[in-house]
Amino acid sequence: MSKTNYLMTSLLLLLFYYIITEESEIDISNDTRYLKSQKVTQTYQGKNIQAYMYDLTVSERGQEFRTCQDLKKNKIYISTSKIDGNGRTYSIIYFVDLHNHSFHIIHSFINGTHTMLRNIYCSSGILIITLTDNKSVYVINHKNNDTFNVEVGKVVDVLFSENYYKDVAILAAGNRINQSTYILYVLDMSKHRWLMISEDVIMAHW
């Protein structure tokens, strides 16, 4: 009898803090105090269905909810953000490992202003995070287990190569107003930097 795996999540409330620095090692937690799971098996039309249910006790009532699926590494990233009554932003990032159906907290950002996660991009174990009202780009690499952020300007697009996982580029708006061209950067993960390739790019692809 074949088995189909479904992942179901529900979000509950609890604030969990982790301050991200410019360069730091990834802090990954699957502490059951924050991530409670339950496996349920049911039969439907002659098939066994295994449902993995997770109560994420850190992200209920988030104002932003985004997902990104890394098809090459069989992972799903989830980000949530909310602003409290004092104007502080709490943004949580998780990843789901579909190999073993585990849920993990990666990072929590604490910002003094109304800066929230703008978008997340992922491929081949690399996660890129952009923020609203912030020119910094955060990069997390699972292979090297590290992270860094660099200010490049508002990100317009992120480009992952289909042929080589280390080939990552971004198009950024920079500081110019009413521009029709963008700045092209290529990721140098080994030195924690984005290399500027051109300041006059209309579009780009690998």
Short mmCIF file of C-alpha atoms in Angstrom, two decimals:
data_model
loop_
_atom_site.label_atom_id
_atom_site.label_comp_id
_atom_site.label_asym_id
_atom_site.label_seq_id
_atom_site.Cartn_x
_atom_site.Cartn_y
_atom_site.Cartn_z
CA MET A 1 0.00 0.00 0.00
CA SER A 2 1.52 3.34 -1.03
CA LYS A 3 2.06 6.15 1.42
CA THR A 4 1.71 9.85 0.74
CA ASN A 5 3.26 12.39 3.07
CA TYR A 6 1.55 15.67 3.75
CA LEU A 7 2.91 18.50 5.86
CA MET A 8 0.43 20.54 7.85
CA THR A 9 1.36 23.52 10.02
CA SER A 10 -0.44 25.63 12.56
CA LEU A 11 0.95 28.73 14.19
CA LEU A 12 0.66 29.56 17.90
CA LEU A 13 1.93 32.58 19.88
CA LEU A 14 5.24 32.89 21.71
CA LEU A 15 8.06 35.37 21.20
CA PHE A 16 11.50 33.85 20.71
CA TYR A 17 14.49 36.18 20.40
CA TYR A 18 17.73 35.87 18.51
CA ILE A 19 19.76 38.89 17.39
CA ILE A 20 21.50 38.39 14.05
CA THR A 21 24.93 39.96 13.64
CA GLU A 22 26.76 40.93 10.47
CA GLU A 23 28.69 37.65 10.45
CA SER A 24 27.74 34.73 12.66
CA GLU A 25 27.21 31.01 12.74
CA ILE A 26 23.71 29.81 12.01
CA ASP A 27 21.63 29.22 15.12
CA ILE A 28 19.26 26.35 14.31
CA SER A 29 16.87 25.04 16.92
CA ASN A 30 14.33 22.25 16.93
CA ASP A 31 13.63 22.56 20.66
CA THR A 32 10.31 20.88 21.42
CA ARG A 33 9.46 23.78 23.75
CA TYR A 34 9.02 25.93 20.65
CA LEU A 35 8.25 23.40 17.91
CA LYS A 36 5.72 20.75 18.85
CA SER A 37 4.91 18.03 16.34
CA GLN A 38 2.41 15.23 15.97
CA LYS A 39 2.24 12.43 13.41
CA VAL A 40 -1.21 11.21 12.41
CA THR A 41 -1.95 8.25 10.10
CA GLN A 42 -5.30 7.98 8.35
CA THR A 43 -6.75 5.83 5.58
CA TYR A 44 -8.32 7.50 2.55
CA GLN A 45 -9.53 5.63 -0.55
CA GLY A 46 -7.44 2.61 0.37
CA LYS A 47 -4.23 4.57 0.93
CA ASN A 48 -2.38 5.34 4.13
CA ILE A 49 -1.85 9.07 4.56
CA GLN A 50 0.73 10.28 7.05
CA ALA A 51 0.11 13.85 8.19
CA TYR A 52 2.86 15.70 10.05
CA MET A 53 1.32 18.48 12.12
CA TYR A 54 3.46 21.23 13.67
CA ASP A 55 2.52 23.88 16.21
CA LEU A 56 5.00 26.73 15.68
CA THR A 57 4.81 28.40 19.05
CA VAL A 58 6.60 31.56 17.93
CA SER A 59 4.67 33.05 15.04
CA GLU A 60 0.92 33.36 15.53
CA ARG A 61 -0.72 36.53 14.18
CA GLY A 62 2.20 37.42 11.98
CA GLN A 63 1.50 40.23 9.52
CA GLU A 64 3.64 38.71 6.77
CA PHE A 65 3.91 35.05 5.77
CA ARG A 66 6.21 33.90 2.95
CA THR A 67 7.52 30.56 1.76
CA CYS A 68 10.32 29.37 -0.52
CA GLN A 69 10.90 25.78 -1.64
CA ASP A 70 14.45 24.61 -2.31
CA LEU A 71 13.78 21.81 -4.78
CA LYS A 72 17.43 20.75 -4.97
CA LYS A 73 17.81 20.27 -1.22
CA ASN A 74 14.20 19.18 -0.60
CA LYS A 75 13.60 21.93 1.97
CA ILE A 76 10.93 24.55 2.52
CA TYR A 77 11.67 27.90 4.16
CA ILE A 78 8.98 29.89 5.97
CA SER A 79 9.23 33.47 7.21
CA THR A 80 6.80 35.41 9.41
CA SER A 81 6.95 38.99 10.72
CA LYS A 82 4.98 41.14 13.15
CA ILE A 83 5.34 44.53 14.86
CA ASP A 84 4.56 44.91 18.55
CA GLY A 85 3.04 47.91 20.31
CA ASN A 86 6.49 49.47 20.83
CA GLY A 87 7.32 49.43 17.13
CA ARG A 88 9.79 46.56 17.37
CA THR A 89 9.75 43.98 14.61
CA TYR A 90 9.90 40.24 15.29
CA SER A 91 10.68 38.19 12.19
CA ILE A 92 11.07 34.43 12.43
CA ILE A 93 12.51 32.10 9.79
CA TYR A 94 12.02 28.33 9.76
CA PHE A 95 13.03 25.54 7.47
CA VAL A 96 11.30 22.22 6.91
CA ASP A 97 13.50 19.26 6.03
CA LEU A 98 11.31 17.06 3.87
CA HIS A 99 13.76 14.15 4.11
CA ASN A 100 12.90 13.53 7.76
CA HIS A 101 9.83 15.79 8.15
CA SER A 102 11.55 17.98 10.75
CA PHE A 103 10.85 21.65 11.46
CA HIS A 104 13.58 24.04 12.64
CA ILE A 105 13.94 27.68 13.69
CA ILE A 106 16.81 29.39 11.87
CA HIS A 107 16.77 33.01 13.01
CA SER A 108 14.76 35.71 14.71
CA PHE A 109 15.47 39.35 13.86
CA ILE A 110 14.91 42.20 16.30
CA ASN A 111 14.88 45.66 14.74
CA GLY A 112 14.38 49.06 16.31
CA THR A 113 12.26 50.31 13.42
CA HIS A 114 9.31 49.03 11.39
CA THR A 115 11.56 46.88 9.22
CA MET A 116 10.07 43.56 8.21
CA LEU A 117 11.13 40.71 5.97
CA ARG A 118 10.46 41.74 2.38
CA ASN A 119 11.17 38.47 0.62
CA ILE A 120 13.10 35.22 0.83
CA TYR A 121 14.87 33.39 -2.00
CA CYS A 122 16.42 29.92 -1.84
CA SER A 123 18.26 27.33 -3.92
CA SER A 124 20.87 24.62 -3.31
CA GLY A 125 21.08 25.26 0.42
CA ILE A 126 21.53 29.03 0.12
CA LEU A 127 18.87 31.32 1.59
CA ILE A 128 18.78 35.04 0.74
CA ILE A 129 16.68 37.44 2.82
CA THR A 130 15.71 41.01 1.96
CA LEU A 131 14.09 43.49 4.34
CA THR A 132 11.63 46.34 3.82
CA ASP A 133 13.12 49.83 4.30
CA ASN A 134 16.56 48.31 4.54
CA LYS A 135 19.36 48.08 1.98
CA SER A 136 21.05 45.07 3.58
CA VAL A 137 20.85 41.58 2.10
CA TYR A 138 21.23 38.61 4.45
CA VAL A 139 22.76 35.38 3.13
CA ILE A 140 22.58 32.03 4.94
CA ASN A 141 24.56 29.05 3.65
CA HIS A 142 23.66 25.68 5.15
CA LYS A 143 26.76 23.99 3.72
CA ASN A 144 29.19 26.28 5.57
CA ASN A 145 26.77 26.89 8.43
CA ASP A 146 27.33 30.64 8.40
CA THR A 147 25.56 33.89 7.57
CA PHE A 148 26.42 37.47 6.70
CA ASN A 149 24.76 40.68 5.53
CA VAL A 150 25.94 43.47 3.23
CA GLU A 151 24.26 46.72 2.20
CA VAL A 152 23.70 46.76 -1.56
CA GLY A 153 20.48 48.74 -2.01
CA LYS A 154 16.92 47.63 -2.64
CA VAL A 155 16.96 44.20 -4.27
CA VAL A 156 14.90 43.91 -7.45
CA ASP A 157 15.65 40.29 -8.35
CA VAL A 158 17.73 37.30 -7.22
CA LEU A 159 19.22 34.95 -9.82
CA PHE A 160 20.30 31.37 -9.06
CA SER A 161 22.27 29.38 -11.61
CA GLU A 162 20.77 26.06 -12.67
CA ASN A 163 24.23 24.61 -13.33
CA TYR A 164 26.32 25.54 -10.29
CA TYR A 165 24.97 26.19 -6.81
CA LYS A 166 27.59 28.83 -5.94
CA ASP A 167 26.53 31.06 -8.84
CA VAL A 168 24.14 33.57 -7.29
CA ALA A 169 23.52 37.13 -8.49
CA ILE A 170 21.25 40.01 -7.53
CA LEU A 171 19.93 43.10 -9.26
CA ALA A 172 19.70 46.12 -6.94
CA ALA A 173 18.14 49.53 -7.45
CA GLY A 174 20.98 51.37 -5.72
CA ASN A 175 20.51 54.96 -4.57
CA ARG A 176 19.38 56.54 -7.82
CA ILE A 177 15.83 57.83 -8.32
CA ASN A 178 13.61 57.02 -11.33
CA GLN A 179 16.22 54.74 -12.80
CA SER A 180 15.62 52.27 -15.61
CA THR A 181 18.84 50.31 -15.05
CA TYR A 182 20.10 48.33 -12.08
CA ILE A 183 23.32 47.31 -10.35
CA LEU A 184 24.44 43.71 -10.84
CA TYR A 185 26.21 41.87 -8.00
CA VAL A 186 27.58 38.31 -7.88
CA LEU A 187 27.89 36.41 -4.59
CA ASP A 188 31.34 35.56 -3.22
CA MET A 189 30.35 33.35 -0.30
CA SER A 190 33.91 32.47 0.71
CA LYS A 191 34.71 36.13 1.47
CA HIS A 192 31.23 37.15 2.65
CA ARG A 193 30.68 39.78 -0.02
CA TRP A 194 28.77 40.77 -3.14
CA LEU A 195 31.01 41.69 -6.09
CA MET A 196 29.66 44.55 -8.21
CA ILE A 197 29.80 43.55 -11.89
CA SER A 198 28.00 46.48 -13.53
CA GLU A 199 26.06 49.63 -12.61
CA ASP A 200 24.13 49.79 -15.87
CA VAL A 201 22.09 46.59 -16.28
CA ILE A 202 18.56 46.36 -17.65
CA MET A 203 18.11 42.62 -17.06
CA ALA A 204 20.30 39.61 -16.35
CA HIS A 205 20.29 35.80 -16.41
CA TRP A 206 22.79 32.96 -16.01
#
